mmCIF file of C-alpha atoms in Angstrom:
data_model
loop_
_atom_site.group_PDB
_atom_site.id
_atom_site.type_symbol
_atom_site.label_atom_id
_atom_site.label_comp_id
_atom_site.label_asym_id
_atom_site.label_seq_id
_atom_site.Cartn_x
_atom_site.Cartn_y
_atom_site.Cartn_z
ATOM 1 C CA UNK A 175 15.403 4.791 -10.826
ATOM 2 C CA UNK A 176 18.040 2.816 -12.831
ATOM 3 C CA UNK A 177 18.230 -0.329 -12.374
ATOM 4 C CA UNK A 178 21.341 -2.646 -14.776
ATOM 5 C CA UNK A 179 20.862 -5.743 -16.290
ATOM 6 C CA UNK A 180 22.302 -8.442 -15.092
ATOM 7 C CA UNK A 181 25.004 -10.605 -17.360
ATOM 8 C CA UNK A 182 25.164 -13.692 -15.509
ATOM 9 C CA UNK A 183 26.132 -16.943 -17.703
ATOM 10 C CA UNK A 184 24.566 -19.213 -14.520
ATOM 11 C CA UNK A 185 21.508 -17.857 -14.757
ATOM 12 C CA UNK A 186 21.120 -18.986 -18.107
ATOM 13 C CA UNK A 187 22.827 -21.752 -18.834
ATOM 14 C CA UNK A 188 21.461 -25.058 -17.497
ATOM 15 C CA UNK A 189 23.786 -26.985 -15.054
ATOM 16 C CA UNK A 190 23.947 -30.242 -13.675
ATOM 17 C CA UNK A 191 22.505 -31.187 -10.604
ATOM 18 C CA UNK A 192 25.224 -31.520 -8.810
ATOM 19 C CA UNK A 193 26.593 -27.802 -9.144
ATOM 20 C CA UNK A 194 23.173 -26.574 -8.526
ATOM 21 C CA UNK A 195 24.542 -25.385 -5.113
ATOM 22 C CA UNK A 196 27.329 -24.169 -3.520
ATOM 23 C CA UNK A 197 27.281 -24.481 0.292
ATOM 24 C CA UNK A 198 24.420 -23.245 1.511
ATOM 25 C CA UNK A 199 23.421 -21.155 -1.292
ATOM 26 C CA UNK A 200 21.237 -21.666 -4.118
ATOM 27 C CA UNK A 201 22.479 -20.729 -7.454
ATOM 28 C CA UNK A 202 18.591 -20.340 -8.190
ATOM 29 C CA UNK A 203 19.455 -16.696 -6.748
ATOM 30 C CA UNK A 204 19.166 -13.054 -6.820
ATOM 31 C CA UNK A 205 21.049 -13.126 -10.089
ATOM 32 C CA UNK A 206 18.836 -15.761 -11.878
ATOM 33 C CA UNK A 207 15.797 -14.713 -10.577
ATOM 34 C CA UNK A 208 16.576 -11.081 -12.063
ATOM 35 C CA UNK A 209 17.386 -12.438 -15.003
ATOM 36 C CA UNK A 210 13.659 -14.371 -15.288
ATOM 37 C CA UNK A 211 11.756 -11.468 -14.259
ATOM 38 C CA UNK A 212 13.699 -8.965 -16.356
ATOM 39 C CA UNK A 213 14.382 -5.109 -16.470
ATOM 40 C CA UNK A 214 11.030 -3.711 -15.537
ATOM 41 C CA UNK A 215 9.573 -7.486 -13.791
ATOM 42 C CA UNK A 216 12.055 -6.452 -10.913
ATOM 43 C CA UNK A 217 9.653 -3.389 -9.712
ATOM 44 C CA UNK A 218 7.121 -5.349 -9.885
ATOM 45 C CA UNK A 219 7.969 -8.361 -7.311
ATOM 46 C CA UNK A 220 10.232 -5.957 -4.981
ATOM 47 C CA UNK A 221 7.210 -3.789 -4.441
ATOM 48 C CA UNK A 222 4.682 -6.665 -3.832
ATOM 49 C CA UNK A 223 7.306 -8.496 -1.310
ATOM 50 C CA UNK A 224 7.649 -4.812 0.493
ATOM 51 C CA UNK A 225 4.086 -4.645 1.129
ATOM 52 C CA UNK A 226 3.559 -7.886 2.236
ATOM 53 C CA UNK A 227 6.386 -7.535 4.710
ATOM 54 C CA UNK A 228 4.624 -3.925 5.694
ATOM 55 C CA UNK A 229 1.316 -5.320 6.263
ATOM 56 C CA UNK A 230 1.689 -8.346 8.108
ATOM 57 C CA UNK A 231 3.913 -6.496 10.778
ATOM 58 C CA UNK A 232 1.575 -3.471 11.017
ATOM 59 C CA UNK A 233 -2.071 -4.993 10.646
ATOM 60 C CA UNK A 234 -2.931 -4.740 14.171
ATOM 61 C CA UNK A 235 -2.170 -0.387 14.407
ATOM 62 C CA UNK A 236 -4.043 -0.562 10.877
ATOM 63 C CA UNK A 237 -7.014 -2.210 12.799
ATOM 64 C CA UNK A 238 -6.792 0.515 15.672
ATOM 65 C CA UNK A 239 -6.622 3.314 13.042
ATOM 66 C CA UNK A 240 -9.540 1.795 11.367
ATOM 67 C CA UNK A 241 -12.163 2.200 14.514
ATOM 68 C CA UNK A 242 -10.840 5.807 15.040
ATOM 69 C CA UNK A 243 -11.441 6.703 11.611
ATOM 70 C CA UNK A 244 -15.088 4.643 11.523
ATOM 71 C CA UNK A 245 -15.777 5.554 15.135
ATOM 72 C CA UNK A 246 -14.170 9.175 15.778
ATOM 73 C CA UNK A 247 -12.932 7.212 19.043
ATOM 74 C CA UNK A 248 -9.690 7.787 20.844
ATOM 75 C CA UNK A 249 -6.816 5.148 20.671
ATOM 76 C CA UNK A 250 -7.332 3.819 23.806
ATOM 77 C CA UNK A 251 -11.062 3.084 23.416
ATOM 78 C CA UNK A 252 -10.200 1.393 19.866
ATOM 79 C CA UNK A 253 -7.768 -1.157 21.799
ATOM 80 C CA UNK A 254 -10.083 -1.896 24.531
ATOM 81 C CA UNK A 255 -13.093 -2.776 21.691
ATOM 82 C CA UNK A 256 -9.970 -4.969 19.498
ATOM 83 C CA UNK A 257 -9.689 -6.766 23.451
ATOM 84 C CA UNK A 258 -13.689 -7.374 23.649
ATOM 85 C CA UNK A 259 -13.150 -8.702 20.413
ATOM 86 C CA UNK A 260 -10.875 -11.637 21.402
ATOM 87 C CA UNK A 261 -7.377 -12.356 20.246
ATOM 88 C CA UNK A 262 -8.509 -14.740 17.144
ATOM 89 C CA UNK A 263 -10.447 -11.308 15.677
ATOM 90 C CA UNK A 264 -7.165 -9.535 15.578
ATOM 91 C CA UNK A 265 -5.633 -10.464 12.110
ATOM 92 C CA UNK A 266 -9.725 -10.519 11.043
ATOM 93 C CA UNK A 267 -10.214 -8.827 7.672
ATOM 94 C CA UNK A 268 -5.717 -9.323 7.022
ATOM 95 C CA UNK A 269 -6.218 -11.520 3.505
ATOM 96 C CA UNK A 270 -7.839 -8.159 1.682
ATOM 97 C CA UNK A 271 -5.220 -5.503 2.389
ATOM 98 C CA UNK A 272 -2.386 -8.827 2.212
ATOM 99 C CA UNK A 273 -3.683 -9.253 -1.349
ATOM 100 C CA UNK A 274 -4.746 -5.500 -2.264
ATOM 101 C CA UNK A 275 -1.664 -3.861 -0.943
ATOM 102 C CA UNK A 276 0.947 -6.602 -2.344
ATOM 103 C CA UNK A 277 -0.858 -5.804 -5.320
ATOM 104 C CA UNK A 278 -1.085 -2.297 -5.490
ATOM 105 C CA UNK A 279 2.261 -1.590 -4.339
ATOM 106 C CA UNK A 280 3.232 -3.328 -7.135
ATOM 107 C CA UNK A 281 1.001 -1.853 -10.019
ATOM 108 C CA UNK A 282 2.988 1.574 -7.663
ATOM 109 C CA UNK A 283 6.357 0.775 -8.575
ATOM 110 C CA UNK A 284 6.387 -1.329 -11.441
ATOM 111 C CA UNK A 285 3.466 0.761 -13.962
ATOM 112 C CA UNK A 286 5.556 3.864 -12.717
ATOM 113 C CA UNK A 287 8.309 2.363 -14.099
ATOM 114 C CA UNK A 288 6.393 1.256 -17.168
ATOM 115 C CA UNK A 289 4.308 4.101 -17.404
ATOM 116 C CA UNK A 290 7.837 6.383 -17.367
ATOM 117 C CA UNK A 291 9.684 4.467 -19.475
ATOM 118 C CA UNK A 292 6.907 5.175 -22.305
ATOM 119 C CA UNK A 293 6.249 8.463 -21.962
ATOM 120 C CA UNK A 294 9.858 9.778 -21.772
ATOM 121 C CA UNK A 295 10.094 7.461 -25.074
ATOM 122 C CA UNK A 296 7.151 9.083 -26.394
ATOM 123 C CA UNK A 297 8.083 12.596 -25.653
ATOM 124 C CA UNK A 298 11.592 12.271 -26.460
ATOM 125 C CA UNK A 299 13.111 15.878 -27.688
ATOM 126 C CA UNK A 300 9.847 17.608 -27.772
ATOM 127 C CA UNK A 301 10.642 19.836 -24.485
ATOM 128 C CA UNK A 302 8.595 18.206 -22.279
ATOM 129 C CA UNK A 303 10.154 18.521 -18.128
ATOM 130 C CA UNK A 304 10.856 15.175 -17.591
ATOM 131 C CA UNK A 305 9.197 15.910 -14.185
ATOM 132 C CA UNK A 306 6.150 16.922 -15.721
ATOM 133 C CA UNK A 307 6.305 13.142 -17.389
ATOM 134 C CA UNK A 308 7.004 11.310 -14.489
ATOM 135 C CA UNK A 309 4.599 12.995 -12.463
ATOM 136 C CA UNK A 310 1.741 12.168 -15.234
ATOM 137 C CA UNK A 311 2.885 8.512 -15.277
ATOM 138 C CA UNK A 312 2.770 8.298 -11.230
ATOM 139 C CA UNK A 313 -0.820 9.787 -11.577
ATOM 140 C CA UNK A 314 -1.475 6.946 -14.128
ATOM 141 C CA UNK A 315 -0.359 4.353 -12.041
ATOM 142 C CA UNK A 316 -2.142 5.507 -8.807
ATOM 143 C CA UNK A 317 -5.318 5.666 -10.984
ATOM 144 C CA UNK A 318 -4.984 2.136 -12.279
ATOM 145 C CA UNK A 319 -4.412 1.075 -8.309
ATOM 146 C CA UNK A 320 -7.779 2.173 -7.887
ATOM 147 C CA UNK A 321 -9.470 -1.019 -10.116
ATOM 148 C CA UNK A 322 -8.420 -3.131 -6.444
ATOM 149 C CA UNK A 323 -10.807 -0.782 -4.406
ATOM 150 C CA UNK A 324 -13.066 -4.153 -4.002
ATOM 151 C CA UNK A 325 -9.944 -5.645 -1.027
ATOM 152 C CA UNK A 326 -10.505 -2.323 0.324
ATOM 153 C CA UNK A 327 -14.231 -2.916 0.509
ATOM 154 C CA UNK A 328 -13.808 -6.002 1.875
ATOM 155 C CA UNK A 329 -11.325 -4.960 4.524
ATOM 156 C CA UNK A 330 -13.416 -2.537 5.674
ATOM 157 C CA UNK A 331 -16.304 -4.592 6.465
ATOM 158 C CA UNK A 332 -14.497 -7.156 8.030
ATOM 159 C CA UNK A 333 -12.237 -5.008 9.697
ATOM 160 C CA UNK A 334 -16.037 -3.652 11.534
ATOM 161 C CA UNK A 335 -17.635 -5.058 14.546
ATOM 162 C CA UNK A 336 -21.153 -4.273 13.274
ATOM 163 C CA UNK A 337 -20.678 -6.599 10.070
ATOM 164 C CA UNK A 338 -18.887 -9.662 12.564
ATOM 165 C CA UNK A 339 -22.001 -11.735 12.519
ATOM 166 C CA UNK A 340 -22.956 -11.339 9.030
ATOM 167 C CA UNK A 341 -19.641 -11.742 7.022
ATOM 168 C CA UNK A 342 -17.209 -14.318 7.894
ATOM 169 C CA UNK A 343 -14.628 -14.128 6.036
ATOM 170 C CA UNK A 344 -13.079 -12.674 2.415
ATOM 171 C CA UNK A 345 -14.689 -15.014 0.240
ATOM 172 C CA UNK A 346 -18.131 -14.988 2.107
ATOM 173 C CA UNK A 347 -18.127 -11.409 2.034
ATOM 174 C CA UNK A 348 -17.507 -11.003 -1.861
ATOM 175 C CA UNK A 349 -19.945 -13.939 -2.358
ATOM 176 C CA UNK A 350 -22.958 -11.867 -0.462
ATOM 177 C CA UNK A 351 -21.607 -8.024 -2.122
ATOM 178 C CA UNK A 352 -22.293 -9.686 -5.568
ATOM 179 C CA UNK A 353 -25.073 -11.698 -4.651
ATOM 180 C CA UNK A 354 -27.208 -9.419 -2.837
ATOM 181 C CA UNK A 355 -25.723 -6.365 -4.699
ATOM 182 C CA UNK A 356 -23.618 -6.749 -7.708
ATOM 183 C CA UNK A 357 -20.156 -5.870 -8.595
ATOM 184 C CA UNK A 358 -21.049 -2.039 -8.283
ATOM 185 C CA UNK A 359 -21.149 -2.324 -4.101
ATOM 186 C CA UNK A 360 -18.009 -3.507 -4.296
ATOM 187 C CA UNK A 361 -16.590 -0.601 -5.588
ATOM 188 C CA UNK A 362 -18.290 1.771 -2.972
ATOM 189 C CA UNK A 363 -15.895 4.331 -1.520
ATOM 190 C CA UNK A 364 -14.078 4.369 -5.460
ATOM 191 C CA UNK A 365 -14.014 8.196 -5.822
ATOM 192 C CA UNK A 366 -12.093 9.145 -2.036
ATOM 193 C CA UNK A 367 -9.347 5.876 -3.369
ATOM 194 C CA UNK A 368 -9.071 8.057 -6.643
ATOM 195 C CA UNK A 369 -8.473 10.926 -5.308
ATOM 196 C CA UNK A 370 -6.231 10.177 -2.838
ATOM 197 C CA UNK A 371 -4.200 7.475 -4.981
ATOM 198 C CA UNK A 372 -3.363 10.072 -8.081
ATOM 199 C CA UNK A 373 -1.864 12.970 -5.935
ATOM 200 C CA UNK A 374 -0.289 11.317 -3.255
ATOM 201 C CA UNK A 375 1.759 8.908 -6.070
ATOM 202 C CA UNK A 376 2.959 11.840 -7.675
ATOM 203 C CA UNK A 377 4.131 13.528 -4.512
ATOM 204 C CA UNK A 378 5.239 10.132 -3.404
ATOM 205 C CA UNK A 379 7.638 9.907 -6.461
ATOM 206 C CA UNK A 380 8.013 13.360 -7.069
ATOM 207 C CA UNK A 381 9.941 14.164 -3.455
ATOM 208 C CA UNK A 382 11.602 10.599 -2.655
ATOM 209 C CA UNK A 383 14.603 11.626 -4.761
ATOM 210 C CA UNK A 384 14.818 15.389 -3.054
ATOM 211 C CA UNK A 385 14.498 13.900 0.172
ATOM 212 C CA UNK A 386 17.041 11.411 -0.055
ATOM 213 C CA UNK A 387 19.186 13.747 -1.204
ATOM 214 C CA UNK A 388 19.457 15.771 1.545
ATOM 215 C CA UNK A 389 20.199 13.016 3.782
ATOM 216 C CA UNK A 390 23.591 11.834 4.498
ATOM 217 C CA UNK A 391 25.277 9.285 2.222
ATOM 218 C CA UNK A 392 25.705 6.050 3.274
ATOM 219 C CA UNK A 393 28.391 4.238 3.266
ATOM 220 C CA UNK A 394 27.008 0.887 4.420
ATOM 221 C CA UNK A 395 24.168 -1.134 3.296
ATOM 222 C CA UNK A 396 22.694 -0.863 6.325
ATOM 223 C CA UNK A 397 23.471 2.554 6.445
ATOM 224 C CA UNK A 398 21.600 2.697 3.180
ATOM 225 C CA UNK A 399 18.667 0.818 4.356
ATOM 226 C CA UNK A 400 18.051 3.327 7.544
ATOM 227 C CA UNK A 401 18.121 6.099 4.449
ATOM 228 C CA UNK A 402 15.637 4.523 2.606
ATOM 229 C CA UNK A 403 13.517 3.659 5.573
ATOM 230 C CA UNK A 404 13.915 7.255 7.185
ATOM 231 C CA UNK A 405 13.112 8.312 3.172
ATOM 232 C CA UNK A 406 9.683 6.472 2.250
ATOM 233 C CA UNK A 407 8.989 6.808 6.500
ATOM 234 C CA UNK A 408 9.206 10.779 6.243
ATOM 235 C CA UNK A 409 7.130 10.787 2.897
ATOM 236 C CA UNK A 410 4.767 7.912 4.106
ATOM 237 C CA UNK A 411 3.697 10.199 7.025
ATOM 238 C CA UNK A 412 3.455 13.105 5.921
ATOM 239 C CA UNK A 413 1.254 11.797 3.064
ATOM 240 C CA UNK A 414 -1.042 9.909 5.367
ATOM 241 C CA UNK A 415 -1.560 13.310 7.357
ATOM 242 C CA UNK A 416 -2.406 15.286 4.023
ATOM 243 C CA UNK A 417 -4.763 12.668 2.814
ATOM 244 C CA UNK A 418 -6.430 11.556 6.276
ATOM 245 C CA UNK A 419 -9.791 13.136 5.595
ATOM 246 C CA UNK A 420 -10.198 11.442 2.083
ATOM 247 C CA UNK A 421 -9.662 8.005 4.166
ATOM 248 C CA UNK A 422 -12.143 8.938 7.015
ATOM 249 C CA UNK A 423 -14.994 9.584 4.060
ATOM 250 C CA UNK A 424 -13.661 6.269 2.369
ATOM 251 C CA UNK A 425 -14.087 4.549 5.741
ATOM 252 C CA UNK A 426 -17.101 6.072 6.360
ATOM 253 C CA UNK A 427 -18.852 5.146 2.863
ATOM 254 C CA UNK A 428 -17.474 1.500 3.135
ATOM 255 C CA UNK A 429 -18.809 0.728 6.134
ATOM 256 C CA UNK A 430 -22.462 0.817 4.295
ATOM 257 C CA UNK A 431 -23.901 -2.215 2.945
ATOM 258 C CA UNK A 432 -26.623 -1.488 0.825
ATOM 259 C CA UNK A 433 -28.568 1.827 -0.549
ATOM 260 C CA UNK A 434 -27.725 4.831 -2.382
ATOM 261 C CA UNK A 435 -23.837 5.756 -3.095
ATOM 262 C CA UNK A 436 -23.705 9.125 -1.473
ATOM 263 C CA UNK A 437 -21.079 11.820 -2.737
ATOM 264 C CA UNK A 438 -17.931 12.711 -0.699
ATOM 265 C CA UNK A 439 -18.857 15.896 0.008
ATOM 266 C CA UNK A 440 -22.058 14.686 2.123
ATOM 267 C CA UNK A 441 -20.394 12.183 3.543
ATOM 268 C CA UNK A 442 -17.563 14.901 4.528
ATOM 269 C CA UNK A 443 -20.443 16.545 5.834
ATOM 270 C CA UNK A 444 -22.148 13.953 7.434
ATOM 271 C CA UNK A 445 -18.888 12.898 9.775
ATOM 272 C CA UNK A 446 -18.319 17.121 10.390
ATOM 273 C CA UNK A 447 -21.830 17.223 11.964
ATOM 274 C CA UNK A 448 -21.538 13.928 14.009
ATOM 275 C CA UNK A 449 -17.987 15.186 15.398
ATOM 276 C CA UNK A 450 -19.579 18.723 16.386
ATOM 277 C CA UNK A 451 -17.989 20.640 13.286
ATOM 278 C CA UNK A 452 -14.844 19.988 14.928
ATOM 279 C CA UNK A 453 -11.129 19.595 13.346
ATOM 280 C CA UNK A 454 -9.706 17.916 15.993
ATOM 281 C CA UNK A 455 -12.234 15.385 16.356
ATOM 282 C CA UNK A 456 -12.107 14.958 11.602
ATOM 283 C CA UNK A 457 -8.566 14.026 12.478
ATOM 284 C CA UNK A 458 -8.980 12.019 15.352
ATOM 285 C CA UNK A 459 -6.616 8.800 14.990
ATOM 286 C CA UNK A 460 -4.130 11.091 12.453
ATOM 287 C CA UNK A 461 -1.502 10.803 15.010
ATOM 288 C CA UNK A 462 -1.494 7.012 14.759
ATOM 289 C CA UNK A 463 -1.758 7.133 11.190
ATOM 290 C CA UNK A 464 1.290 9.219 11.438
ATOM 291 C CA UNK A 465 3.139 6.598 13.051
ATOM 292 C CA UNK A 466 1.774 3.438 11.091
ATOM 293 C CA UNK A 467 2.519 5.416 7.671
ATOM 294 C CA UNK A 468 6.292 6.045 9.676
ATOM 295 C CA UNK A 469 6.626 2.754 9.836
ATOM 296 C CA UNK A 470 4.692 1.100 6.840
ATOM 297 C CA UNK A 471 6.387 3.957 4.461
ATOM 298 C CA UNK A 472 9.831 2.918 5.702
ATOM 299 C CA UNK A 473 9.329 -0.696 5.867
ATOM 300 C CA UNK A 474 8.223 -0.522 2.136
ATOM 301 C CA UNK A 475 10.107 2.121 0.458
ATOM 302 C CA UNK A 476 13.757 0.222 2.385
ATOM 303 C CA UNK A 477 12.617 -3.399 1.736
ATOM 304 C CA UNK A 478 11.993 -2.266 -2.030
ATOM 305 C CA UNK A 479 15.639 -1.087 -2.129
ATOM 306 C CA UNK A 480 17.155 -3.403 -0.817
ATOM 307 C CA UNK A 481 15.516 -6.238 -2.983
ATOM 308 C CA UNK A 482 15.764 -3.973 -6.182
ATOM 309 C CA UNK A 483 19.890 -4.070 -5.323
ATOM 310 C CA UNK A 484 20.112 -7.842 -4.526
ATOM 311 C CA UNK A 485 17.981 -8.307 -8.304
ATOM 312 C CA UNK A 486 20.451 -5.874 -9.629
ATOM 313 C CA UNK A 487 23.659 -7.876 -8.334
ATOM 314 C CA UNK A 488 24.686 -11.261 -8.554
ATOM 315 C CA UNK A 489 26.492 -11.179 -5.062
ATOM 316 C CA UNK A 490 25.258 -14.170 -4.040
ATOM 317 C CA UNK A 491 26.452 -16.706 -6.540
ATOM 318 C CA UNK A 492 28.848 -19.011 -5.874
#
């Protein structure tokens, strides 16, 4: 994804007070701030603003998905027990994924970015597919995503009605995991995150640019915001289907507090047997993931975009 420099004197030259705005707008702008943050800073901030945007509109469908996954319950029985719980329980459990997903969204785009920029340095004329290097560097970056897997933890616990009365809040909980149980509890549930973060980034980054392709060009920037949105929506969903059952054992393995870590595979096996060996019931809540990861996917991938352009222009001086 190329994304120009910008060459704007105001942004950095120092001017006087007086001419530090223009009507209502700043000169402290899109142009300056690109120029602070950068070629590569640019992914960075645009992904971590995109998922904060994402998850504070969709945390409550996040919070329904999460007691189908945990519970194997249908959609209607996860609202009802998100009612019992009272409206101040809603947004329980919403500073983990706020801080994990602003932050791994941006380790996404911006160590892709890096990561690319490196490798295709690195491997220059020696033959390489430069899809074969982008995909490795997407793999890298998913991988490193995985070091946040403690929010996760943390989300997941709060984000369950059995754990209400014993952890109150983000800090509390991290306080008890590494009192009671070190830093290794925090990381429970690391091996579903890592395989689910490597191969869905690469597919992520791999097909955007195919798909986009075969939609119609826009001539609008709205027009190309719905693009991107329909873009990262289509790929967001589709993803979320492929990978459901790694997030069901994740889930499953994070709800624990306490004794041995048990593989995926058992704990694959465990939630088969409790849902009577039945596919249907493994992918019970997929449909709503379908529709959050519409809408998350398209929220994040167009609000990247569209903040990545405004960095990349300095429209809005003057």
């Amino acid at each position: 994804m190329a994304v120009t420099t910008m060459d704007s004197e105001s942004a950095r030259t120092p001017q006087p007070q007086a001419a530090l705005t223009k009507g209502h707008h700043s000169v402290f702008s899109a142009g300056a701030l690109s120029a602070k943050l950068g070629p590569q800073g640019k992914h960075y901030v645009c992904g971590s603003i995109a998922a904060f945007t994402n998850i504070v509109v969709t945390f409550p469908i996040q919070k329904v998905l999460f007691r189908q996954q945990l519970h194997g319950v249908f959609a209607t029985e996860a609202v009802r027990q998100l009612q019992r719980d009272g409206l101040r329980n809603l947004y329980r459990g919403l500073l983990p994924p706020l801080l994990q997903k602003s932050t791994t969204v941006a380790i996404m785009f911006g160590l892709y970015e890096d990561f690319s920029r490196v490798l295709l340095d690195r491997v220059g004329s020696s033959g390489v597919p430069e899809l074969i290097t982008r995909s490795f560097a997407a793999a890298l970056a998913g991988t490193t995503e995985a070091i946040l897997t403690p929010f996760e933890r943390v989300q997941t616990l709060l984000q369950d009605h059995r754990h209400h009365g014993r952890f109150n809040n983000t800090a509390h909980t991290f306080r008890t995991l590494l009192s009671e149980y070190g830093v290794k509890e925090c990381y429970r549930g690391l091996i579903p995150i890592l395989l689910r973060n490597g191969p869905s980034n690469v597919l992520f980054f791999g097909l955007r640019g195919p798909i986009k392709e075969q939609l119609p060009e826009a001539t609008s920037r709205f027009g190309n915001l719905v693009i991107d949105f329909v873009c990262g929506g289509v790929l967001g969903a589709g993803l979320g289907i492929m990978f459901y059952p790694l997030n069901v054992v994740k889930s499953r393995a994070q709800s624990q507090v306490g004794g041995a870590f048990q593989p995926c595979r058992q704990v694959l096996l465990t939630v088969w047997r409790e849902r009577g060996g039945s596919l249907a019931k493994l992918f019970r809540g997929a449909h709503l993931n379908y529709h959050r990861s519409l809408l998350s996917w398209g929220i994040i991938n167009a609000t990247y975009e569209l903040l990545l352009k405004l960095l990349s222009e300095d429209e809005w001086r003057g």
